[in-house]
XYZ file of C-alpha atoms in Angstrom:
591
model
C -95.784 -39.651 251.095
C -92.206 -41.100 250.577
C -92.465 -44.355 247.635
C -91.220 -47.429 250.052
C -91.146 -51.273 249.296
C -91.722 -54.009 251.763
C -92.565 -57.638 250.589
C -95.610 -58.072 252.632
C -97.122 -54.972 251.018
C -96.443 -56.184 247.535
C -97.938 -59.445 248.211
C -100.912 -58.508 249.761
C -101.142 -56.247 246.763
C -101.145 -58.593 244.037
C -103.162 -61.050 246.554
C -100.980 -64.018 246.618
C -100.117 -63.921 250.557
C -101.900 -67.046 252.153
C -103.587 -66.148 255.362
C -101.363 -67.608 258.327
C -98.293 -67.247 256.184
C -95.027 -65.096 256.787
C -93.694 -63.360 253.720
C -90.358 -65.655 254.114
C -92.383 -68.877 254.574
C -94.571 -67.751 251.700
C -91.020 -67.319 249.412
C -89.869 -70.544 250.414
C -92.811 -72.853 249.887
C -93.115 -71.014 246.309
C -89.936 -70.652 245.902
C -89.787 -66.880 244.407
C -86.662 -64.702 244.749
C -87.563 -61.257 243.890
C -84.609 -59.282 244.277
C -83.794 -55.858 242.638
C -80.261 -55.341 240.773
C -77.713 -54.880 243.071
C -77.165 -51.327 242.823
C -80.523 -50.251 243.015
C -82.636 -49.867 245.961
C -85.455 -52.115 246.505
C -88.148 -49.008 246.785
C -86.901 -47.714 243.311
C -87.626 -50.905 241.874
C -91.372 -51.342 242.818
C -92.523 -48.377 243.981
C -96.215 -47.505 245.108
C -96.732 -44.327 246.623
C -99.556 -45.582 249.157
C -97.386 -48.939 250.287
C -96.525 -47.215 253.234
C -99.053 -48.236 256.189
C -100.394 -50.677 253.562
C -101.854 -53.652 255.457
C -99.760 -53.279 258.727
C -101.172 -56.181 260.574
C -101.268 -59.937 258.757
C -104.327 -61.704 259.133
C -102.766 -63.829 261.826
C -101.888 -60.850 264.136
C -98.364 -60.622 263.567
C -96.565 -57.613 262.783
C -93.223 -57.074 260.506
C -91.340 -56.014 263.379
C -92.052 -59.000 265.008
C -91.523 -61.387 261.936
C -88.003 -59.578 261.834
C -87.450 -61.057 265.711
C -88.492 -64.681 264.507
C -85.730 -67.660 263.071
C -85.544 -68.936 259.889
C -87.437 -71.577 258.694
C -85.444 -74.375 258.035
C -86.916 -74.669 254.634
C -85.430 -71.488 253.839
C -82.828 -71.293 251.271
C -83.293 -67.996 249.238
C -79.466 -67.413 249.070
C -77.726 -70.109 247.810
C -79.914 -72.874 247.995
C -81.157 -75.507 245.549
C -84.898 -77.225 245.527
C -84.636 -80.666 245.329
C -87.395 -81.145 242.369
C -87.405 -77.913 240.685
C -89.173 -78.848 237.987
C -92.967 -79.201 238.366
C -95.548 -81.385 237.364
C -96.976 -80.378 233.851
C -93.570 -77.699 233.176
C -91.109 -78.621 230.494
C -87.539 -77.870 230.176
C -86.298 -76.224 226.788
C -82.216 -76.180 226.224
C -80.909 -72.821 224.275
C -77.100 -72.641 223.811
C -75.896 -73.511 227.163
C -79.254 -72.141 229.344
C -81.785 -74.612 230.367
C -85.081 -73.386 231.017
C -88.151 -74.132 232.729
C -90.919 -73.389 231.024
C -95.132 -73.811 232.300
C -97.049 -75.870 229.770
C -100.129 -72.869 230.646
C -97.738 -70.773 228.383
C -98.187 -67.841 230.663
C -94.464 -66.467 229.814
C -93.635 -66.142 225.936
C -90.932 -68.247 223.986
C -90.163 -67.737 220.533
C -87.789 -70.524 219.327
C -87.478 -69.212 215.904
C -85.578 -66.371 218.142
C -82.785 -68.878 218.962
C -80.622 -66.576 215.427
C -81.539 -63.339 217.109
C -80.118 -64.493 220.678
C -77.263 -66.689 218.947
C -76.494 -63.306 216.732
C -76.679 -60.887 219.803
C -74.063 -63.546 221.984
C -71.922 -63.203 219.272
C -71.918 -59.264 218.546
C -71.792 -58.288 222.510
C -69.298 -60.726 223.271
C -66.984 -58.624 220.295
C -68.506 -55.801 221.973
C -66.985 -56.386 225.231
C -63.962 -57.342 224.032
C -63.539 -54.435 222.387
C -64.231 -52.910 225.460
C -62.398 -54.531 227.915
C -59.071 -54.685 225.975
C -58.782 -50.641 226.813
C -58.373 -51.786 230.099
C -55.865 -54.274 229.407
C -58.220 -57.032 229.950
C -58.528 -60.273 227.883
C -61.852 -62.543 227.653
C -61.529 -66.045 227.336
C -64.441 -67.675 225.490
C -64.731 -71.683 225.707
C -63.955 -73.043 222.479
C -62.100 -70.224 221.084
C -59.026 -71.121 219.011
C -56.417 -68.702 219.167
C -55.844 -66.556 216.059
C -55.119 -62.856 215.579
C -57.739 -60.386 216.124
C -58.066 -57.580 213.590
C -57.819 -54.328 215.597
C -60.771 -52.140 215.188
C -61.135 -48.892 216.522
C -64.801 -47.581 217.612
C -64.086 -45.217 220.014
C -65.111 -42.100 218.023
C -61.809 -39.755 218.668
C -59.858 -42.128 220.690
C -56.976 -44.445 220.437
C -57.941 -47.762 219.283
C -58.405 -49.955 222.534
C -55.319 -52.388 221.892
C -52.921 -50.497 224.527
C -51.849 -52.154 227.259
C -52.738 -52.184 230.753
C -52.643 -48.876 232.657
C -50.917 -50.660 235.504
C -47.871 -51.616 233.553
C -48.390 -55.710 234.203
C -46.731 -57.982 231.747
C -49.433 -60.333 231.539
C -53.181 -58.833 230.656
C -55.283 -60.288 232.886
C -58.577 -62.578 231.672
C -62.317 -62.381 232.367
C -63.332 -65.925 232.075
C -67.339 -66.908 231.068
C -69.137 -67.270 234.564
C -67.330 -65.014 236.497
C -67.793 -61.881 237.790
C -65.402 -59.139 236.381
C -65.265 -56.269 238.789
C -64.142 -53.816 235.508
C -66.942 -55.540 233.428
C -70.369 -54.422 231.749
C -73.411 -54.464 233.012
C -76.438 -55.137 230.832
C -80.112 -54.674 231.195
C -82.586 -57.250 229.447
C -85.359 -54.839 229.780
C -88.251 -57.375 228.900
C -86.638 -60.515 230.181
C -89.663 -62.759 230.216
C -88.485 -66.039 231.073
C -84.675 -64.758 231.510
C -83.182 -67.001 228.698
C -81.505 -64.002 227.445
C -79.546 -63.102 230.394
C -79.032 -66.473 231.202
C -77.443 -66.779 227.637
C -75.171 -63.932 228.543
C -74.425 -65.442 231.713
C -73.211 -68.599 230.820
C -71.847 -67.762 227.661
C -70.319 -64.445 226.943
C -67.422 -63.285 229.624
C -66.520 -59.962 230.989
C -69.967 -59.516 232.888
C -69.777 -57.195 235.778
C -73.606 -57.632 236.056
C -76.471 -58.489 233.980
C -80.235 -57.552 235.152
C -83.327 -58.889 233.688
C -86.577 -57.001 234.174
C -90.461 -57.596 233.297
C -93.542 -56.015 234.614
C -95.263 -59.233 235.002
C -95.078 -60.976 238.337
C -95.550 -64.091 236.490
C -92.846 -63.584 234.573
C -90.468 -62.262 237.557
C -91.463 -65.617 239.505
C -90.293 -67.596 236.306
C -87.374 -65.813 236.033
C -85.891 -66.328 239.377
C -86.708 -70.139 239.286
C -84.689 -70.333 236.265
C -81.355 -68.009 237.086
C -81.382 -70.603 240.217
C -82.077 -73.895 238.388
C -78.829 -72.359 236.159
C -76.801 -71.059 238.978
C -75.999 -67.918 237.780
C -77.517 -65.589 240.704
C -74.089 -64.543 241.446
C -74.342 -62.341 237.907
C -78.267 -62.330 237.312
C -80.603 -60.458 238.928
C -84.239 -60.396 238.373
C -86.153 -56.956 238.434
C -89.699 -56.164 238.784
C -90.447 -52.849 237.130
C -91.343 -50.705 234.384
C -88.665 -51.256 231.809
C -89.056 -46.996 231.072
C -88.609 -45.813 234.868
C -86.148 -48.317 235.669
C -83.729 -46.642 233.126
C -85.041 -43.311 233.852
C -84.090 -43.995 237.352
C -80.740 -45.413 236.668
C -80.246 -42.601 234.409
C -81.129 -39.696 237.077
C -78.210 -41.669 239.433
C -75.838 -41.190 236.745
C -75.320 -45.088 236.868
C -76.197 -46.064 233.318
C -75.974 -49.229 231.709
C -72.903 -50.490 229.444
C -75.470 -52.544 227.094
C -79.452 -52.413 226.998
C -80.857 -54.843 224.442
C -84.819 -54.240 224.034
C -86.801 -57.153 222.388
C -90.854 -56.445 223.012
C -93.582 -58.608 221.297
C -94.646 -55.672 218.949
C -92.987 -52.158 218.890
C -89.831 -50.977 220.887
C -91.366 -46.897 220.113
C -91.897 -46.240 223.445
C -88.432 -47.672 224.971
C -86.478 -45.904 223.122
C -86.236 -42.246 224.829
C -85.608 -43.950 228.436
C -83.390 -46.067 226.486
C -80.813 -43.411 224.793
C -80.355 -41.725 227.961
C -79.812 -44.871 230.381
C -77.165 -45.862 227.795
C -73.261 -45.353 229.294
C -70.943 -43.400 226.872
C -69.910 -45.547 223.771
C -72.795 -48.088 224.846
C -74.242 -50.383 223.075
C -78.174 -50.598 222.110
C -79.625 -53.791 221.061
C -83.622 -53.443 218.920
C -85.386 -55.953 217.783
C -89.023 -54.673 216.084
C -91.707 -57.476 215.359
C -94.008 -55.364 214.029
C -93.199 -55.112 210.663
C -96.230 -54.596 208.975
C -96.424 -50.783 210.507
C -92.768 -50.515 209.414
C -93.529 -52.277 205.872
C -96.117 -49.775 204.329
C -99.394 -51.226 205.624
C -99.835 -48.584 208.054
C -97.916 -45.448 207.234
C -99.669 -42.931 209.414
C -99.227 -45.341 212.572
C -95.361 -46.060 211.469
C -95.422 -42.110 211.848
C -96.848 -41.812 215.294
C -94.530 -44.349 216.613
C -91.027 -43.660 214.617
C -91.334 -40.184 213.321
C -91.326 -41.558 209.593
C -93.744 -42.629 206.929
C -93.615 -45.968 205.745
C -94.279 -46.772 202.121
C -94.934 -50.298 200.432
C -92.023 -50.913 198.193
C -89.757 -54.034 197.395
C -87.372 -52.172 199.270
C -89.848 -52.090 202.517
C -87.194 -54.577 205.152
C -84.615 -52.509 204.341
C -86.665 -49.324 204.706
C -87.458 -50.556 208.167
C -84.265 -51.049 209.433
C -83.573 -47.050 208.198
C -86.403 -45.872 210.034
C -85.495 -47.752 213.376
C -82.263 -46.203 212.733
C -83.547 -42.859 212.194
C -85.898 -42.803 215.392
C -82.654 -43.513 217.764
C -80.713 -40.976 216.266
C -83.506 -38.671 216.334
C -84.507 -39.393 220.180
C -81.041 -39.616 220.992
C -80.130 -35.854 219.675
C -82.911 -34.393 221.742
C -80.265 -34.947 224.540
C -76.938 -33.769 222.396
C -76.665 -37.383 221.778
C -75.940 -39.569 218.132
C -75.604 -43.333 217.515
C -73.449 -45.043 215.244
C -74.705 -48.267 213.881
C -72.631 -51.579 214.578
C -75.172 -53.701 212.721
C -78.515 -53.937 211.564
C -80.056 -57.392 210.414
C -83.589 -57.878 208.908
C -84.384 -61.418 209.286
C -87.750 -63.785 209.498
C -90.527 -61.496 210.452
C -88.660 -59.025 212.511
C -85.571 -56.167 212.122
C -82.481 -56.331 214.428
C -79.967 -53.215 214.367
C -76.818 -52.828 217.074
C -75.732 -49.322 217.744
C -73.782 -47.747 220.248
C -74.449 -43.933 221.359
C -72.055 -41.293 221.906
C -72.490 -37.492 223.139
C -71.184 -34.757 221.103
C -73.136 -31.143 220.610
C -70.711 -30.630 216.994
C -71.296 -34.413 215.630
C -75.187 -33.773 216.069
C -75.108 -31.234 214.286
C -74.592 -33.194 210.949
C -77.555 -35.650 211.776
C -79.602 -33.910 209.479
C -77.225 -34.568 206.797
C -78.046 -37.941 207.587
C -81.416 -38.603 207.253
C -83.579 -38.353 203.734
C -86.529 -38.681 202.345
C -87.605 -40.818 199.453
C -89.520 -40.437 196.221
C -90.887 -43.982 195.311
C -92.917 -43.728 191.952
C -96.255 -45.973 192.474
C -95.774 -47.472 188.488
C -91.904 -48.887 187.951
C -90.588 -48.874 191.502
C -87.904 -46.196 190.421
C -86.685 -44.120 193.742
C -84.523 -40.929 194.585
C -83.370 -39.615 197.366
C -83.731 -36.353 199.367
C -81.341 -35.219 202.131
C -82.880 -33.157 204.693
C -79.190 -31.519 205.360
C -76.399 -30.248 203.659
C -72.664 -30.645 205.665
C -70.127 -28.701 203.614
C -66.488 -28.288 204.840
C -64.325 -25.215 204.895
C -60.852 -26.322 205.495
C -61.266 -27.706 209.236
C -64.780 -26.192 209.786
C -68.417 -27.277 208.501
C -71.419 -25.573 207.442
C -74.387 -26.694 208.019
C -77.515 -25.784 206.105
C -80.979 -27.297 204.522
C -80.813 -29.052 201.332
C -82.016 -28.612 197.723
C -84.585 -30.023 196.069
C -86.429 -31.683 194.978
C -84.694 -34.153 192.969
C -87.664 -35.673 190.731
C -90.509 -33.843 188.526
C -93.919 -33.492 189.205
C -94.228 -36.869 187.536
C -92.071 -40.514 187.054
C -89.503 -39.381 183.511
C -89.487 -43.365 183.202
C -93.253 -44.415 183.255
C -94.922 -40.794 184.061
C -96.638 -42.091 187.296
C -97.040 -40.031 190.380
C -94.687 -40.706 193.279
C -95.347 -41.179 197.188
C -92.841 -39.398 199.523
C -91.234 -41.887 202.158
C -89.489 -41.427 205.585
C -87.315 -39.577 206.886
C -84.889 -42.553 207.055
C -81.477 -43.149 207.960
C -79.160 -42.790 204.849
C -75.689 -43.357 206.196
C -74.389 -47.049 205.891
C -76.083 -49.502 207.813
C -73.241 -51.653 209.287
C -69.522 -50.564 210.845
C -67.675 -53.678 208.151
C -64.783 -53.529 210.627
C -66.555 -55.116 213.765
C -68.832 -57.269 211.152
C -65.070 -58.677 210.346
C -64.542 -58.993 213.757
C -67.711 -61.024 214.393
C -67.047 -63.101 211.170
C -63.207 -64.085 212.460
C -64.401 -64.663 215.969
C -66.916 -67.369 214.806
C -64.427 -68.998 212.656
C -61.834 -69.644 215.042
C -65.221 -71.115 217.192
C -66.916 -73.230 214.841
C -70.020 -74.875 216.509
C -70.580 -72.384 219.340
C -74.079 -71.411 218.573
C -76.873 -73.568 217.210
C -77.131 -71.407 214.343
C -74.288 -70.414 213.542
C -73.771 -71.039 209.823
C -76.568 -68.780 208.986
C -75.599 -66.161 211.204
C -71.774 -66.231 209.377
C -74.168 -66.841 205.741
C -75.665 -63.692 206.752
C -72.843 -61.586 208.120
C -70.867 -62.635 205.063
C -73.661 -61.220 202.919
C -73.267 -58.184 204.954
C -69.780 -57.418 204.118
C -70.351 -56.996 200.840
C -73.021 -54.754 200.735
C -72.712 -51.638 199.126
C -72.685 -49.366 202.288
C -73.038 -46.150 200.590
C -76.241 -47.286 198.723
C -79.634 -46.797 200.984
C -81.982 -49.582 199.316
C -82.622 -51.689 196.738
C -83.920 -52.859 193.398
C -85.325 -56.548 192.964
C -85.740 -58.525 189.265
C -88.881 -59.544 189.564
C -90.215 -55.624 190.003
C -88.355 -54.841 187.094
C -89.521 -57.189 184.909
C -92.988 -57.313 185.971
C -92.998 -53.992 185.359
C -92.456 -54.675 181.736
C -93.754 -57.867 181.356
C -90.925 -59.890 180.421
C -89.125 -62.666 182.004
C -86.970 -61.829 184.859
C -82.955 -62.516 183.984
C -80.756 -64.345 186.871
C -78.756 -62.537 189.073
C -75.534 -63.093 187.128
C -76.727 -61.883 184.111
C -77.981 -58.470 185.563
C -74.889 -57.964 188.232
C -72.816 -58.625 184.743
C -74.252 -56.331 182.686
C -73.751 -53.484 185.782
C -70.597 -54.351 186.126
C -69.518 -54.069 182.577
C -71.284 -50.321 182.255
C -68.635 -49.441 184.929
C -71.041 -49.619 188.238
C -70.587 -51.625 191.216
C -73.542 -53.743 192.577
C -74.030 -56.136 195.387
C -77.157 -58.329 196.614
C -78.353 -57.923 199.891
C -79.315 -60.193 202.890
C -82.511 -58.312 203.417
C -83.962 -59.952 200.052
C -82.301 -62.654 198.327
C -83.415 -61.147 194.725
C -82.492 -57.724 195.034
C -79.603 -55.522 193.835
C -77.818 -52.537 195.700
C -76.133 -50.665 192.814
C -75.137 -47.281 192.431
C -75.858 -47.239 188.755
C -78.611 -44.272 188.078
C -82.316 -45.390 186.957
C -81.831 -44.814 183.597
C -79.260 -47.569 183.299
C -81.611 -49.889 184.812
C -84.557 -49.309 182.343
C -81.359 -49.408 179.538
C -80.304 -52.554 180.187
C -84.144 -53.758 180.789
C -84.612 -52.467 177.208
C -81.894 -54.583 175.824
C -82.839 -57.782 177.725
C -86.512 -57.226 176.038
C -85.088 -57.217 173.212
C -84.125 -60.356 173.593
C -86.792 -61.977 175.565
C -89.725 -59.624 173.583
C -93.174 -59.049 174.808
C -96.482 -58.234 172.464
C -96.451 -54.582 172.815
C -100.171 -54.491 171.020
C -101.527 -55.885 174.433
C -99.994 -52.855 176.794
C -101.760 -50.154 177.290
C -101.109 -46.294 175.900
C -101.008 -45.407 180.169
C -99.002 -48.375 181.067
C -95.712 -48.025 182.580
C -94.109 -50.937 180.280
C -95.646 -48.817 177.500
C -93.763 -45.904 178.400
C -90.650 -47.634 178.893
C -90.290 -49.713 176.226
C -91.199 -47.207 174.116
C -88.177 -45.409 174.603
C -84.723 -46.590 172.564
C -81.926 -47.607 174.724
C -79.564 -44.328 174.449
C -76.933 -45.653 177.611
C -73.574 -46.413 176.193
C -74.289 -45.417 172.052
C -71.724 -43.604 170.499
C -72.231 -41.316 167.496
C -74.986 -42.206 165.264
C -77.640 -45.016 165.534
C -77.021 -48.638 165.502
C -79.780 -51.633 165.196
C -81.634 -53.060 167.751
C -80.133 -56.130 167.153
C -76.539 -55.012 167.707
C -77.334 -52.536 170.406
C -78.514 -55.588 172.753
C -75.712 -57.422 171.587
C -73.173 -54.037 172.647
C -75.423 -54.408 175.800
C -75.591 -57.897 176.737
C -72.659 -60.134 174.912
C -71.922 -60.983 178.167
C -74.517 -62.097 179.907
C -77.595 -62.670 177.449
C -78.178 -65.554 175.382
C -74.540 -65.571 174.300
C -72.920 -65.755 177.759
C -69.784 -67.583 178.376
C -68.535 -69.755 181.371
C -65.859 -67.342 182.743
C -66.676 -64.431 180.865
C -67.465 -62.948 184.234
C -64.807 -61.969 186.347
C-alpha cells in the first residue's frame, strides 16, 4: 500500500488528538507547526505504510472531507501569526548569538551551552563557506558588522577557476545576499538533529546567502519545540522544521537528485551511522559539518568498538585527540569512495570533550584512486611513546600519469630500537594534512575585520591561529611530559625543546589539540638525543631503574646525533646540544 501522510493519522498515532478536537483546532490551541521542507513532500517526510485508512472517522463523527468543507477558526494563525504569550509557565528563555530560545524547565529537549564555540566556530566557517560559494555567481554577502577589508582569494574548487569572476550576466554591480533574506541562488542546509533548532536559527539570523535551511529530529517533542521557537524568532520564511529519520530523509533527497549544499551532523554520542546517507545527500563541492562526543571509543578505551563504528582501531596514546580527528577523517573518505566519491578537509578542531572536522566532498573515479595513499597505519610502542607510520598506498607519477600500488613495510622491528618494548598497531587513519590554511586565513581575516560577532570569539581566532601554524605534513604528536616520564627526569619548557629542534635543522610547531605537545618532523632518534643531553643536565639515579626499563634502555645509550669525528665528554656534548636552551640560555638567543 502507497506510504501517505495526513495530520489526523499522525496524531492519533502518537495519541495526542483530544476527543472532540479537529486536527487544525488541535494545532492552534497547542500551537505546533509541523511542516516538511519545502521541497519535499509531506508523505516522504513521515511516512507509515499502514496510515492509509488509519482511523477514518474522529471520535466525534466527523470525517476529513468534511473538516476540509469547515472555516477557520479564528484562533488560527499557523502562517504568519504570533501567540500573544509564547512563553509558558515554568519554560525559560536562553539567548545564543542573536537566537532566543525557549526552552522547558522538564529538560525534555537537550542544550549544551558549553556548545556555544562549536556553533560560534561553525557560523563562522559556513558563512566563508558560502561566500566562497556565492562569489562564483557574482554574488556578494553582507554580514552585519563586517568592516570592509580585502578578502584573500582562495580557490577550493578542485580543477576550477577560483570563484572571484564576475557575474555571468555581465552587471556592473554584484549583487548582495543580505542576513535574513532569502537568496533564490543560495544554499540550503540540513541540521539533521536539530533538537531545539538553535542551530538553524543561528544560521538564520546570522549567516547570509540562505536559500533554505531545514532542521530535522525524530522526536515529536523536539519537532513541537522547534516550531515554537523558528516562530517566536521569525524566521519561518527560511526555517523549516522536519519530522523524520535524519538517514532516510537524505536518502530520499538523495534518490531526487536534490541534495543538500551543507549538512552539519551533531548527535549526543557517535555520528557512525549518519555518515553513508550523509556523503551521498551532499551536493558537489558540499560541505560536511561532524561533531563526535564520544571520545572515549575514539581515545583508546574501546578499540574494538571504535572499529565497528569507524573502520579503525583506536589506541591510547598522548596523541589519542588528534588520532580521533584522523579516524573521523578516514571513515568519510572511506564511506564516501564506496560511491566514487573523496573529501577534502576544510578544518578539523578537537576541543572540550568532543572532535569537530569541516570537509567538503567531491566526485572523481581518478582522485579516489589515491585514497589509499592517504590513509596509514601506526606503530605506537607501549614503553616510550615512540610512533611510525605505515601507508596503506603507494601513488608514484610517470610524467602526467600515476601508479598506484600497495606499500612496503613494515617500517619498525619486531621490537621498540629505543626501549625494546612491543608495539600496538593503530588505525587506519587519515594522514594527509588536517586543515586547507588558505580558508583557515580566510576565517581568521573575516573575524578580524568583525571583532565581537560571536560570544566566543577570541578563542575561536586563539585556536584558528594555533591552527595555522601547525605542521600540516606531520600526522601527530609528541608531548614533554611522556618524554620525560619516560625517563624520569624533569620535563624542559616548551622553548627550550622547540629550540633545541630548531637548531638540529627541524621544524616543529605545538598544536591546539594539546597545549604540551610538539608536531616535529625530526626522526625519534633526535628526540631520545636531545632527551639524553637534557639528562645530562637535570640527572636521574640510574641505580634505581630497572635492567627492563625503558629509561634504562635509553639512557643507556650515548647521544651519537650531531658528533663529529671522534668522542667528546659528556659534559661538552650537552653543552654542543643545549647552549641554547639549557641552563645557559640567553634572552634572544632564540630567533
Amino acid at each position: 500500500m502507497k506510504a501517505t501522510f495526513t495530520p489526523l493519522a499522525w496524531f492519533m498515532r502518537h495519541r495526542i488528538l483530544q476527543l472532540g478536537r479537529t486536527v487544525t483546532n488541535q494545532l492552534a490551541g497547542r500551537g505546533r507547526r509541523f511542516l516538511p521542507p519545502k521541497d519535499l513532500p509531506a508523505g516522504k517526510l513521515c511516512p507509515s505504510e499502514d496510515m492509509e485508512g488509519e482511523c477514518p472517522q474522529e471520535a466525534n463523527g466527523s470525517h476529513p472531507e468534511q473538516r476540509e468543507e469547515q472555516p477557520p477558526t479564528s484562533d488560527l494563525a499557523m502562517d504568519a501569526g504570533s501567540w500573544a504569550d509564547p512563553v509558558k509557565t515554568g519554560e525559560t528563555v536562553i539567548t545564543e548569538g542573536k537566537a532566543k530560545i525557549i526552552f522547558p524547565s522538564a529538560n525534555e529537549v537537550f542544550y549544551n551551552p558549553v556548545q556555544e564555540f562549536n556553533r560560534d566556530l561553525t557560523c563562522a566557517v559556513v558563512t566563508e563557506f558560502i561566500r566562497l560559494q556565492l562569489s562564483a555567481k557574482g554574488i556578494q554577502i553582507a554580514v552585519p558588522g563586517e568592516e570592509k577589508v580585502k578578502k584573500v582569494v582562495v580557490d577550493l574548487s578542485e580543477g576550477e577557476e577560483a570563484g572571484s569572476d564576475p557575474a555571468p550576466d555581465g552587471e556592473g554591480a554584484a549583487r548582495a545576499a543580505a542576513v535574513g533574506e532569502v537568496c533564490k541562488e543560495g544554499v540550503r542546509i540540513l541540521e539533521a538533529l536539530a533538537a531545539s533548532g538553535l542551530r538553524s536559527i543561528r544560521f538564520a539570523k546570522e549567516v547570509p546567502g540562505l536559500r533554505a535551511v531545514v532542521a530535522n529530529d525524530f522526536s515529536s517533542k523536539a519537532v513541537e519545540l522547534m516550531a515554537r521557537n523558528v516562530q517566536f524568532n521569525g524566521v519561518g520564511h527560511l526555517v523549516t522544521s522536519s519530522l523524520a529519520d535524519a538517514r532516510m530523509l537524505m536518502y530520499q533527497q538523495k534518490a531526487e537528485k536534490h541534495p543538500f549544499d551543507i549538512i552539519d551532523l551533531d548527535p549526543y554520542g557517535s555520528p557512525a551511522t549518519f555518515l553513508d546517507a550523509a556523503v551521498q545527500a551532499v551536493s558537489e563541492g558540499g560541505l560536511l559539518c561532524v561533531t563526535c562526543t564520544d571520545m572515549a571509543v575514539m581515545a583508546g578505551n574501546s578499540g574494538e568498538t571504535c572499529y565497528s563504528k569507524y573502520g579503525a582501531m583506536s589506541i591510547k596514546g598522548k596523541f589519542c585527540h588528534e588520532m580521533a580527528l584522523r579516524i573521523i577523517l578516514h571513515s568519510l573518505d572511506l564511506r564516501a569512495n564506496c560511491y566514487q566519491r573523496y573529501i577534502v578537509p576544510l578544518l578539523s578542531v578537537s576541543a572540550d570533550f568532543y572532535i569537530r572536522v569541516f570537509v567538503r566532498v567531491f566526485t572523481g573515479q581518478a582522485t579516489v584512486k589515491a585514497s589509499a595513499s592517504k590513509q596509514a597505519l601506526v606503530y605506537n610502542c607501549v614503553g616510550c611513546g615512540t610512533h611510525h607510520f605505515q601507508r596503506l598506498g603507494k601513488m608514484t607519477s610517470h610524467g602526467s600519469n600515476f601508479k598506484y600500488s600497495a606499500a612496503s613495510g613494515p617500517p619498525v622491528g619486531p621490537s621498540c630500537e629505543h626501549c625494546h618494548q612491543r608495539h600496538q598497531l593503530g588505525g587506519p587513519m587519515w594522514a594527509e594534512p588536517l586543515h586547507d590554511q588558505a580558508f583557515v586565513q580566510r576565517v581568521l581575516l573575516a573575524l578580524g575585520s568583525n571583532p565581537g560577532r560571536f560570544g566566543t570569539q577570541d578563542r575561536i581566532q586563539g585556536v584558528l591561529s594555533m591552527v595555522t601554524e601547525e605542521l600540516s605534513d606531520v600526522p601527530l604528536y609528541h608531548t614533554l611530559d611522556c618524554l620525560s616520564s619516560t625517563i624520569h627526569c624533569n620535563t624542559p619548557s616548551l622553548l627550550q625543546f622547540r629550540s633545541a629542534l630548531l637548531h638540529a635543522g627541524h621544524r616543529v610547531s605545538l598544536s591546539h589539540a594539546c597545549k604540551n605537545a610538539i608536531k616535529t618532523d625530526a626522526p625519534p632518534s633526535v628526540l631520545w638525543d636531545i632527551m639524553r643531553c637534557w639528562e645530562r643536565l637535570h640527572p636521574v639515579k640510574r641505580e634505581r631503574l630497572s635492567d627492563t626499563s625503558p629509561a634504562f634502555h635509553i639512557l643507556s645509550v650515548e647521544p651519537t646525533y650531531g658528533l663529529g669525528v671522534g668522542r667528546e665528554s659528556d659534559q661538552h656534548l650537552a653543552h654542543c646540544h643545549l647552549c641554547c636552551w639549557g641552563q645557559e640560555l640567553v634572552g634572544g638567543s632564540v630567533a
